[in-house]
Amino acid sequence: MPELWAGTDAGKAAHHCTVIDTDGTKVLSRRRRRVPNNEPELLELIGDVLALAEDSPVTWAVDLNAGGGALLIALLTSHGQRLLYIPGRTVHHASRGYRGDGKTDAKDAYVIADQARMRRDLQPLQEWDEIAVDLKILTARRYDLAADRTRAINRLRAQLLEYFPALERAFDYAASQAALVLLTGYQTPAGLRRVGPSRLATWLKNRKVRGAQAMADAAVAAAQAQHTAVAGESTAAAVVNTLARSVLALDQEIAAIDAQIAARFREHRDAEVLLSMPGMGPLLGAEFIACTGGDMDAFGSAGRLAGVAGLAPVPRDSGRISGNMRRPHRYHRRLLRVFYLSAQIAARFCPTSKTFYDRKRAEGKNHKQAILALARRRLDVLWALIRDHRTFTTEPPHPNLATA
């Protein structure tokens, strides 16, 4: 058993660290002096704790697994220290069981250390390989870009609706780049009527827009339906122009980062296995690596991975009521998205997955329940494929292959 537990309440600029022994007694506390989030000071802290432990092992625990705690985590893993991660929500709820209603960083550090001492369900933090870290950064950036694009589209539609509702209804601006190209040149009813369908179609063709004539006809028809200029039309049109150009620029950036993600993902050792799964393309495969670190040993079993992904139901029994199952409240949303979307695709295009989906629907499950059941089954399959280092096939595995 470890003899010392070091709990660290991590922050952006500084950390608080408390070290306790097997009885929960404080043997070191940085309560009065914060530890700056700089390498020299953090190395000094690690040295002080190891000197205090002498030859006894130390278990470290931290409430952040990224952001402000990243440098401390990197230093601890590079020095071969055992490190546990305790989510901030867990620390918050656990603090209610300790004396006093106040909240301080020093108290949180003690709670983190004490929880690491008592609990046996905490997963150790492991150092990720370079590809997994790169994919985590790139996929996070893609999420931000997609969110920015959605916000810009919503603002554009709202602005159009205020002064030109017919044009707002005419096109799906979230799916049609051609409609966005149109808005970079013409945004008002008078402007569209003035240019006319023929010249507008030529203008669109010069910008490589497909179906230019049909789009020009629809836009001019919308303009013919409104002859009243709403107050603030010119200013609103300028805003729409700017938003349309920003969405087109975001589309280019998203396309570029998609190519970067796909290229980096294919360098991963499990890329071929993931791509062999029906419904799992480079982007979803990269998302899987980014969410899991690409190391299945960190989870221990397929059931544990399913629990993290929210695909393993938990009981909700009380008194005489038993057998009730529900989805856990805490799970990895992005990891669930990976399995759910890939299962939706596989249910349409993979005969094996479609057969399983149809069987679940025949049992009375609705579409969402059937997809979740399929996602859980596919998780087990993917786990076995990564474990055995083989690709997906509809043929049964050779009996000599390793099994769990």
GROMACS .gro file of C-alpha atoms in nm:
model
  404
    1MET     CA    1   0.000   0.000   0.000
    2PRO     CA    2   0.123   0.352  -0.073
    3GLU     CA    3   0.238   0.539   0.236
    4LEU     CA    4   0.173   0.895   0.120
    5TRP     CA    5  -0.099   1.058  -0.089
    6ALA     CA    6  -0.044   1.401  -0.245
    7GLY     CA    7  -0.358   1.586  -0.347
    8THR     CA    8  -0.326   1.890  -0.574
    9ASP     CA    9  -0.598   2.146  -0.635
   10ALA     CA   10  -0.481   2.267  -0.974
   11GLY     CA   11  -0.532   2.619  -1.103
   12LYS     CA   12  -0.431   2.834  -1.397
   13ALA     CA   13  -0.154   3.030  -1.230
   14ALA     CA   14  -0.082   2.827  -0.916
   15HIS     CA   15  -0.161   2.499  -0.739
   16HIS     CA   16  -0.230   2.397  -0.379
   17CYS     CA   17  -0.084   2.067  -0.261
   18THR     CA   18  -0.156   1.867   0.056
   19VAL     CA   19   0.019   1.541   0.149
   20ILE     CA   20  -0.136   1.295   0.397
   21ASP     CA   21  -0.029   0.961   0.544
   22THR     CA   22  -0.221   0.636   0.587
   23ASP     CA   23  -0.418   0.781   0.881
   24GLY     CA   24  -0.525   1.089   0.686
   25THR     CA   25  -0.293   1.315   0.886
   26LYS     CA   26  -0.138   1.609   0.704
   27VAL     CA   27   0.235   1.579   0.671
   28LEU     CA   28   0.282   1.860   0.421
   29SER     CA   29   0.056   2.144   0.319
   30ARG     CA   30   0.125   2.433   0.086
   31ARG     CA   31  -0.161   2.629   0.237
   32ARG     CA   32   0.021   2.953   0.302
   33ARG     CA   33   0.232   2.949  -0.012
   34ARG     CA   34   0.092   2.871  -0.352
   35VAL     CA   35   0.300   2.666  -0.591
   36PRO     CA   36   0.330   2.869  -0.914
   37ASN     CA   37   0.243   2.680  -1.230
   38ASN     CA   38   0.604   2.693  -1.352
   39GLU     CA   39   0.844   2.406  -1.410
   40PRO     CA   40   1.111   2.503  -1.149
   41GLU     CA   41   0.859   2.546  -0.866
   42LEU     CA   42   0.670   2.228  -0.959
   43LEU     CA   43   0.993   2.028  -0.968
   44GLU     CA   44   1.077   2.168  -0.626
   45LEU     CA   45   0.736   2.052  -0.498
   46ILE     CA   46   0.788   1.703  -0.639
   47GLY     CA   47   1.132   1.688  -0.482
   48ASP     CA   48   0.997   1.796  -0.140
   49VAL     CA   49   0.724   1.530  -0.145
   50LEU     CA   50   0.962   1.254  -0.255
   51ALA     CA   51   1.213   1.358   0.012
   52LEU     CA   52   0.934   1.344   0.271
   53ALA     CA   53   0.837   0.994   0.155
   54GLU     CA   54   1.197   0.874   0.161
   55ASP     CA   55   1.173   0.523   0.015
   56SER     CA   56   0.795   0.492   0.052
   57PRO     CA   57   0.575   0.512  -0.258
   58VAL     CA   58   0.366   0.822  -0.326
   59THR     CA   59   0.030   0.840  -0.501
   60TRP     CA   60  -0.051   1.176  -0.655
   61ALA     CA   61  -0.401   1.295  -0.732
   62VAL     CA   62  -0.519   1.596  -0.931
   63ASP     CA   63  -0.861   1.742  -1.016
   64LEU     CA   64  -0.768   1.856  -1.370
   65ASN     CA   65  -0.651   1.631  -1.651
   66ALA     CA   66  -0.578   1.916  -1.894
   67GLY     CA   67  -0.553   2.294  -1.904
   68GLY     CA   68  -0.378   2.433  -1.597
   69GLY     CA   69  -0.282   2.088  -1.472
   70ALA     CA   70  -0.114   1.974  -1.793
   71LEU     CA   71   0.240   2.078  -1.697
   72LEU     CA   72   0.220   1.913  -1.354
   73ILE     CA   73   0.082   1.595  -1.511
   74ALA     CA   74   0.363   1.589  -1.769
   75LEU     CA   75   0.627   1.632  -1.497
   76LEU     CA   76   0.479   1.360  -1.276
   77THR     CA   77   0.443   1.106  -1.558
   78SER     CA   78   0.795   1.179  -1.685
   79HIS     CA   79   0.925   1.108  -1.333
   80GLY     CA   80   0.739   0.777  -1.318
   81GLN     CA   81   0.497   0.884  -1.046
   82ARG     CA   82   0.160   0.716  -0.995
   83LEU     CA   83  -0.107   0.975  -1.072
   84LEU     CA   84  -0.485   0.954  -1.025
   85TYR     CA   85  -0.748   1.183  -1.171
   86ILE     CA   86  -1.045   1.291  -0.956
   87PRO     CA   87  -1.307   1.498  -1.147
   88GLY     CA   88  -1.391   1.834  -0.998
   89ARG     CA   89  -1.756   1.736  -0.955
   90THR     CA   90  -1.650   1.436  -0.745
   91VAL     CA   91  -1.438   1.662  -0.525
   92HIS     CA   92  -1.730   1.906  -0.488
   93HIS     CA   93  -1.973   1.637  -0.372
   94ALA     CA   94  -1.716   1.466  -0.150
   95SER     CA   95  -1.640   1.796   0.029
   96ARG     CA   96  -1.986   1.786   0.188
   97GLY     CA   97  -1.872   1.490   0.398
   98TYR     CA   98  -1.588   1.686   0.556
   99ARG     CA   99  -1.607   1.923   0.852
  100GLY     CA  100  -1.690   2.285   0.784
  101ASP     CA  101  -1.903   2.459   0.526
  102GLY     CA  102  -1.625   2.678   0.393
  103LYS     CA  103  -1.446   2.619   0.067
  104THR     CA  104  -1.076   2.684   0.021
  105ASP     CA  105  -0.814   2.555  -0.218
  106ALA     CA  106  -0.631   2.400   0.077
  107LYS     CA  107  -0.943   2.209   0.182
  108ASP     CA  108  -1.001   2.090  -0.175
  109ALA     CA  109  -0.640   1.967  -0.191
  110TYR     CA  110  -0.693   1.770   0.131
  111VAL     CA  111  -1.018   1.622   0.000
  112ILE     CA  112  -0.843   1.517  -0.322
  113ALA     CA  113  -0.564   1.347  -0.128
  114ASP     CA  114  -0.806   1.176   0.113
  115GLN     CA  115  -1.032   1.052  -0.167
  116ALA     CA  116  -0.728   0.907  -0.344
  117ARG     CA  117  -0.636   0.733  -0.019
  118MET     CA  118  -0.978   0.574   0.032
  119ARG     CA  119  -1.121   0.506  -0.313
  120ARG     CA  120  -1.034   0.210  -0.533
  121ASP     CA  121  -1.229   0.308  -0.846
  122LEU     CA  122  -1.008   0.592  -0.965
  123GLN     CA  123  -0.825   0.545  -1.293
  124PRO     CA  124  -0.457   0.634  -1.317
  125LEU     CA  125  -0.355   0.898  -1.567
  126GLN     CA  126  -0.121   0.765  -1.832
  127GLU     CA  127   0.099   0.948  -2.077
  128TRP     CA  128  -0.060   0.961  -2.422
  129ASP     CA  129   0.136   0.901  -2.738
  130GLU     CA  130   0.210   1.194  -2.969
  131ILE     CA  131  -0.050   1.099  -3.232
  132ALA     CA  132  -0.332   1.077  -2.976
  133VAL     CA  133  -0.241   1.418  -2.834
  134ASP     CA  134  -0.230   1.570  -3.182
  135LEU     CA  135  -0.572   1.424  -3.265
  136LYS     CA  136  -0.715   1.555  -2.939
  137ILE     CA  137  -0.598   1.906  -3.026
  138LEU     CA  138  -0.713   1.889  -3.388
  139THR     CA  139  -1.057   1.742  -3.313
  140ALA     CA  140  -1.114   2.000  -3.038
  141ARG     CA  141  -1.027   2.273  -3.288
  142ARG     CA  142  -1.269   2.124  -3.538
  143TYR     CA  143  -1.545   2.127  -3.276
  144ASP     CA  144  -1.480   2.497  -3.218
  145LEU     CA  145  -1.489   2.573  -3.590
  146ALA     CA  146  -1.813   2.378  -3.637
  147ALA     CA  147  -1.969   2.564  -3.343
  148ASP     CA  148  -1.856   2.898  -3.489
  149ARG     CA  149  -2.007   2.802  -3.824
  150THR     CA  150  -2.339   2.708  -3.666
  151ARG     CA  151  -2.354   3.036  -3.475
  152ALA     CA  152  -2.272   3.237  -3.787
  153ILE     CA  153  -2.541   3.056  -3.989
  154ASN     CA  154  -2.798   3.122  -3.717
  155ARG     CA  155  -2.707   3.491  -3.704
  156LEU     CA  156  -2.721   3.514  -4.083
  157ARG     CA  157  -3.068   3.358  -4.098
  158ALA     CA  158  -3.194   3.578  -3.815
  159GLN     CA  159  -3.063   3.889  -3.988
  160LEU     CA  160  -3.215   3.791  -4.323
  161LEU     CA  161  -3.548   3.718  -4.156
  162GLU     CA  162  -3.568   4.075  -4.029
  163TYR     CA  163  -3.557   4.244  -4.369
  164PHE     CA  164  -3.590   3.975  -4.643
  165PRO     CA  165  -3.788   3.672  -4.512
  166ALA     CA  166  -3.860   3.532  -4.860
  167LEU     CA  167  -3.489   3.487  -4.931
  168GLU     CA  168  -3.432   3.339  -4.586
  169ARG     CA  169  -3.686   3.068  -4.668
  170ALA     CA  170  -3.558   3.007  -5.021
  171PHE     CA  171  -3.235   2.821  -4.938
  172ASP     CA  172  -3.076   2.600  -4.675
  173TYR     CA  173  -2.774   2.811  -4.588
  174ALA     CA  174  -2.628   2.547  -4.356
  175ALA     CA  175  -2.600   2.294  -4.640
  176SER     CA  176  -2.565   2.510  -4.954
  177GLN     CA  177  -2.238   2.689  -5.020
  178ALA     CA  178  -2.391   2.822  -5.341
  179ALA     CA  179  -2.650   3.016  -5.139
  180LEU     CA  180  -2.370   3.168  -4.932
  181VAL     CA  181  -2.188   3.269  -5.250
  182LEU     CA  182  -2.508   3.441  -5.365
  183LEU     CA  183  -2.520   3.646  -5.043
  184THR     CA  184  -2.165   3.771  -5.096
  185GLY     CA  185  -2.291   3.962  -5.399
  186TYR     CA  186  -2.665   4.023  -5.360
  187GLN     CA  187  -2.858   4.055  -5.033
  188THR     CA  188  -3.156   4.287  -5.102
  189PRO     CA  189  -3.482   4.246  -5.299
  190ALA     CA  190  -3.411   4.554  -5.512
  191GLY     CA  191  -3.062   4.436  -5.597
  192LEU     CA  192  -3.184   4.094  -5.708
  193ARG     CA  193  -3.467   4.240  -5.917
  194ARG     CA  194  -3.227   4.482  -6.079
  195VAL     CA  195  -2.976   4.216  -6.187
  196GLY     CA  196  -3.244   3.975  -6.316
  197PRO     CA  197  -3.226   3.593  -6.342
  198SER     CA  198  -3.008   3.576  -6.656
  199ARG     CA  199  -2.727   3.801  -6.540
  200LEU     CA  200  -2.744   3.654  -6.190
  201ALA     CA  201  -2.706   3.303  -6.332
  202THR     CA  202  -2.402   3.415  -6.531
  203TRP     CA  203  -2.255   3.578  -6.218
  204LEU     CA  204  -2.303   3.254  -6.024
  205LYS     CA  205  -2.155   3.041  -6.303
  206ASN     CA  206  -1.843   3.256  -6.306
  207ARG     CA  207  -1.800   3.161  -5.939
  208LYS     CA  208  -1.836   2.788  -6.019
  209VAL     CA  209  -2.181   2.750  -5.862
  210ARG     CA  210  -2.368   2.436  -5.967
  211GLY     CA  211  -2.732   2.475  -6.066
  212ALA     CA  212  -2.676   2.846  -6.116
  213GLN     CA  213  -2.988   2.906  -6.325
  214ALA     CA  214  -3.223   2.734  -6.078
  215MET     CA  215  -3.072   2.926  -5.791
  216ALA     CA  216  -3.096   3.256  -5.979
  217ASP     CA  217  -3.461   3.192  -6.062
  218ALA     CA  218  -3.542   3.111  -5.696
  219ALA     CA  219  -3.361   3.419  -5.565
  220VAL     CA  220  -3.525   3.658  -5.811
  221ALA     CA  221  -3.866   3.501  -5.742
  222ALA     CA  222  -3.813   3.574  -5.372
  223ALA     CA  223  -3.724   3.934  -5.460
  224GLN     CA  224  -4.038   3.972  -5.671
  225ALA     CA  225  -4.243   3.876  -5.365
  226GLN     CA  226  -4.120   4.177  -5.165
  227HIS     CA  227  -4.118   4.538  -5.287
  228THR     CA  228  -4.103   4.708  -4.947
  229ALA     CA  229  -3.768   4.816  -4.806
  230VAL     CA  230  -3.753   4.753  -4.430
  231ALA     CA  231  -3.582   5.014  -4.209
  232GLY     CA  232  -3.212   4.935  -4.167
  233GLU     CA  233  -3.203   4.721  -4.481
  234SER     CA  234  -2.868   4.847  -4.608
  235THR     CA  235  -2.691   4.794  -4.275
  236ALA     CA  236  -2.847   4.449  -4.232
  237ALA     CA  237  -2.742   4.355  -4.588
  238ALA     CA  238  -2.382   4.452  -4.508
  239VAL     CA  239  -2.393   4.229  -4.198
  240VAL     CA  240  -2.532   3.939  -4.403
  241ASN     CA  241  -2.254   3.987  -4.657
  242THR     CA  242  -1.991   3.971  -4.382
  243LEU     CA  243  -2.149   3.663  -4.221
  244ALA     CA  244  -2.172   3.480  -4.554
  245ARG     CA  245  -1.804   3.543  -4.623
  246SER     CA  246  -1.709   3.429  -4.273
  247VAL     CA  247  -1.903   3.103  -4.314
  248LEU     CA  248  -1.731   3.035  -4.647
  249ALA     CA  249  -1.394   3.100  -4.482
  250LEU     CA  250  -1.487   2.862  -4.199
  251ASP     CA  251  -1.583   2.596  -4.453
  252GLN     CA  252  -1.235   2.622  -4.606
  253GLU     CA  253  -1.070   2.599  -4.265
  254ILE     CA  254  -1.283   2.299  -4.167
  255ALA     CA  255  -1.197   2.122  -4.492
  256ALA     CA  256  -0.827   2.186  -4.431
  257ILE     CA  257  -0.836   2.059  -4.074
  258ASP     CA  258  -1.037   1.752  -4.183
  259ALA     CA  259  -0.757   1.663  -4.422
  260GLN     CA  260  -0.502   1.720  -4.146
  261ILE     CA  261  -0.697   1.500  -3.904
  262ALA     CA  262  -0.734   1.221  -4.160
  263ALA     CA  263  -0.363   1.225  -4.246
  264ARG     CA  264  -0.254   1.220  -3.881
  265PHE     CA  265  -0.509   0.953  -3.790
  266ARG     CA  266  -0.381   0.714  -4.057
  267GLU     CA  267  -0.042   0.718  -3.883
  268HIS     CA  268  -0.191   0.561  -3.571
  269ARG     CA  269  -0.129   0.192  -3.509
  270ASP     CA  270  -0.503   0.115  -3.483
  271ALA     CA  271  -0.613   0.322  -3.784
  272GLU     CA  272  -0.655   0.019  -4.012
  273VAL     CA  273  -0.862  -0.163  -3.749
  274LEU     CA  274  -1.090   0.136  -3.691
  275LEU     CA  275  -1.139   0.205  -4.061
  276SER     CA  276  -1.237  -0.158  -4.118
  277MET     CA  277  -1.542  -0.113  -3.895
  278PRO     CA  278  -1.850  -0.023  -4.106
  279GLY     CA  279  -1.959   0.335  -4.036
  280MET     CA  280  -1.626   0.438  -3.887
  281GLY     CA  281  -1.444   0.686  -4.113
  282PRO     CA  282  -1.128   0.889  -4.052
  283LEU     CA  283  -1.305   1.166  -3.858
  284LEU     CA  284  -1.496   0.936  -3.621
  285GLY     CA  285  -1.189   0.715  -3.588
  286ALA     CA  286  -0.978   1.017  -3.497
  287GLU     CA  287  -1.245   1.122  -3.247
  288PHE     CA  288  -1.227   0.776  -3.088
  289ILE     CA  289  -0.849   0.803  -3.049
  290ALA     CA  290  -0.882   1.158  -2.914
  291CYS     CA  291  -1.138   1.051  -2.652
  292THR     CA  292  -0.962   0.733  -2.536
  293GLY     CA  293  -0.596   0.809  -2.591
  294GLY     CA  294  -0.579   0.509  -2.821
  295ASP     CA  295  -0.476   0.282  -2.533
  296MET     CA  296  -0.738   0.023  -2.439
  297ASP     CA  297  -0.527  -0.101  -2.147
  298ALA     CA  298  -0.624   0.216  -1.961
  299PHE     CA  299  -0.986   0.091  -1.947
  300GLY     CA  300  -0.919  -0.270  -1.862
  301SER     CA  301  -1.229  -0.417  -2.023
  302ALA     CA  302  -1.494  -0.351  -2.285
  303GLY     CA  303  -1.749  -0.307  -2.006
  304ARG     CA  304  -1.544  -0.029  -1.851
  305LEU     CA  305  -1.515   0.146  -2.189
  306ALA     CA  306  -1.892   0.108  -2.237
  307GLY     CA  307  -1.948   0.268  -1.897
  308VAL     CA  308  -1.730   0.567  -1.988
  309ALA     CA  309  -1.917   0.601  -2.320
  310GLY     CA  310  -2.259   0.587  -2.152
  311LEU     CA  311  -2.352   0.261  -2.325
  312ALA     CA  312  -2.362   0.047  -2.009
  313PRO     CA  313  -2.692   0.099  -1.819
  314VAL     CA  314  -2.682   0.124  -1.441
  315PRO     CA  315  -2.946  -0.009  -1.199
  316ARG     CA  316  -3.202   0.217  -1.038
  317ASP     CA  317  -3.353  -0.006  -0.770
  318SER     CA  318  -3.519   0.087  -0.444
  319GLY     CA  319  -3.701  -0.132  -0.193
  320ARG     CA  320  -3.914  -0.387  -0.372
  321ILE     CA  321  -3.854  -0.224  -0.708
  322SER     CA  322  -3.571  -0.394  -0.892
  323GLY     CA  323  -3.459  -0.450  -1.246
  324ASN     CA  324  -3.486  -0.085  -1.348
  325MET     CA  325  -3.198   0.024  -1.568
  326ARG     CA  326  -3.107   0.374  -1.688
  327ARG     CA  327  -2.823   0.551  -1.865
  328PRO     CA  328  -2.559   0.686  -1.624
  329HIS     CA  329  -2.564   1.058  -1.554
  330ARG     CA  330  -2.188   1.091  -1.602
  331TYR     CA  331  -2.036   0.970  -1.925
  332HIS     CA  332  -1.818   1.094  -2.212
  333ARG     CA  333  -2.055   1.273  -2.452
  334ARG     CA  334  -1.812   1.285  -2.741
  335LEU     CA  335  -1.728   0.916  -2.708
  336LEU     CA  336  -2.098   0.827  -2.707
  337ARG     CA  337  -2.138   1.042  -3.020
  338VAL     CA  338  -1.868   0.839  -3.197
  339PHE     CA  339  -2.042   0.508  -3.134
  340TYR     CA  340  -2.392   0.642  -3.194
  341LEU     CA  341  -2.315   0.805  -3.529
  342SER     CA  342  -2.112   0.510  -3.656
  343ALA     CA  343  -2.394   0.274  -3.553
  344GLN     CA  344  -2.648   0.487  -3.741
  345ILE     CA  345  -2.437   0.465  -4.057
  346ALA     CA  346  -2.372   0.093  -4.014
  347ALA     CA  347  -2.742   0.022  -3.964
  348ARG     CA  348  -2.802   0.153  -4.315
  349PHE     CA  349  -2.507   0.016  -4.509
  350CYS     CA  350  -2.371  -0.289  -4.321
  351PRO     CA  351  -2.583  -0.606  -4.366
  352THR     CA  352  -2.471  -0.752  -4.031
  353SER     CA  353  -2.551  -0.434  -3.841
  354LYS     CA  354  -2.879  -0.391  -4.027
  355THR     CA  355  -2.986  -0.744  -3.929
  356PHE     CA  356  -2.911  -0.672  -3.563
  357TYR     CA  357  -3.094  -0.337  -3.581
  358ASP     CA  358  -3.400  -0.495  -3.744
  359ARG     CA  359  -3.409  -0.764  -3.476
  360LYS     CA  360  -3.411  -0.503  -3.202
  361ARG     CA  361  -3.691  -0.311  -3.373
  362ALA     CA  362  -3.889  -0.637  -3.400
  363GLU     CA  363  -3.844  -0.680  -3.023
  364GLY     CA  364  -4.033  -0.353  -2.973
  365LYS     CA  365  -3.746  -0.110  -2.928
  366ASN     CA  366  -3.770   0.233  -3.088
  367HIS     CA  367  -3.508   0.366  -3.328
  368LYS     CA  368  -3.292   0.531  -3.062
  369GLN     CA  369  -3.295   0.224  -2.837
  370ALA     CA  370  -3.207  -0.004  -3.127
  371ILE     CA  371  -2.918   0.220  -3.233
  372LEU     CA  372  -2.784   0.230  -2.877
  373ALA     CA  373  -2.805  -0.149  -2.854
  374LEU     CA  374  -2.619  -0.176  -3.184
  375ALA     CA  375  -2.359   0.075  -3.063
  376ARG     CA  376  -2.300  -0.137  -2.750
  377ARG     CA  377  -2.255  -0.451  -2.959
  378ARG     CA  378  -2.017  -0.273  -3.195
  379LEU     CA  379  -1.812  -0.148  -2.900
  380ASP     CA  380  -1.753  -0.509  -2.793
  381VAL     CA  381  -1.651  -0.599  -3.147
  382LEU     CA  382  -1.415  -0.304  -3.177
  383TRP     CA  383  -1.258  -0.386  -2.842
  384ALA     CA  384  -1.186  -0.741  -2.956
  385LEU     CA  385  -1.047  -0.622  -3.289
  386ILE     CA  386  -0.804  -0.379  -3.124
  387ARG     CA  387  -0.706  -0.641  -2.867
  388ASP     CA  388  -0.633  -0.904  -3.133
  389HIS     CA  389  -0.486  -0.656  -3.386
  390ARG     CA  390  -0.713  -0.769  -3.668
  391THR     CA  391  -0.955  -0.596  -3.901
  392PHE     CA  392  -1.331  -0.637  -3.919
  393THR     CA  393  -1.475  -0.912  -4.135
  394THR     CA  394  -1.811  -1.084  -4.152
  395GLU     CA  395  -1.631  -1.418  -4.134
  396PRO     CA  396  -1.595  -1.576  -3.785
  397PRO     CA  397  -1.246  -1.542  -3.631
  398HIS     CA  398  -0.998  -1.826  -3.656
  399PRO     CA  399  -1.016  -2.049  -3.345
  400ASN     CA  400  -0.642  -2.008  -3.282
  401LEU     CA  401  -0.673  -1.631  -3.235
  402ALA     CA  402  -0.622  -1.504  -2.884
  403THR     CA  403  -0.939  -1.459  -2.679
  404ALA     CA  404  -1.013  -1.270  -2.362
   0.00000   0.00000   0.00000
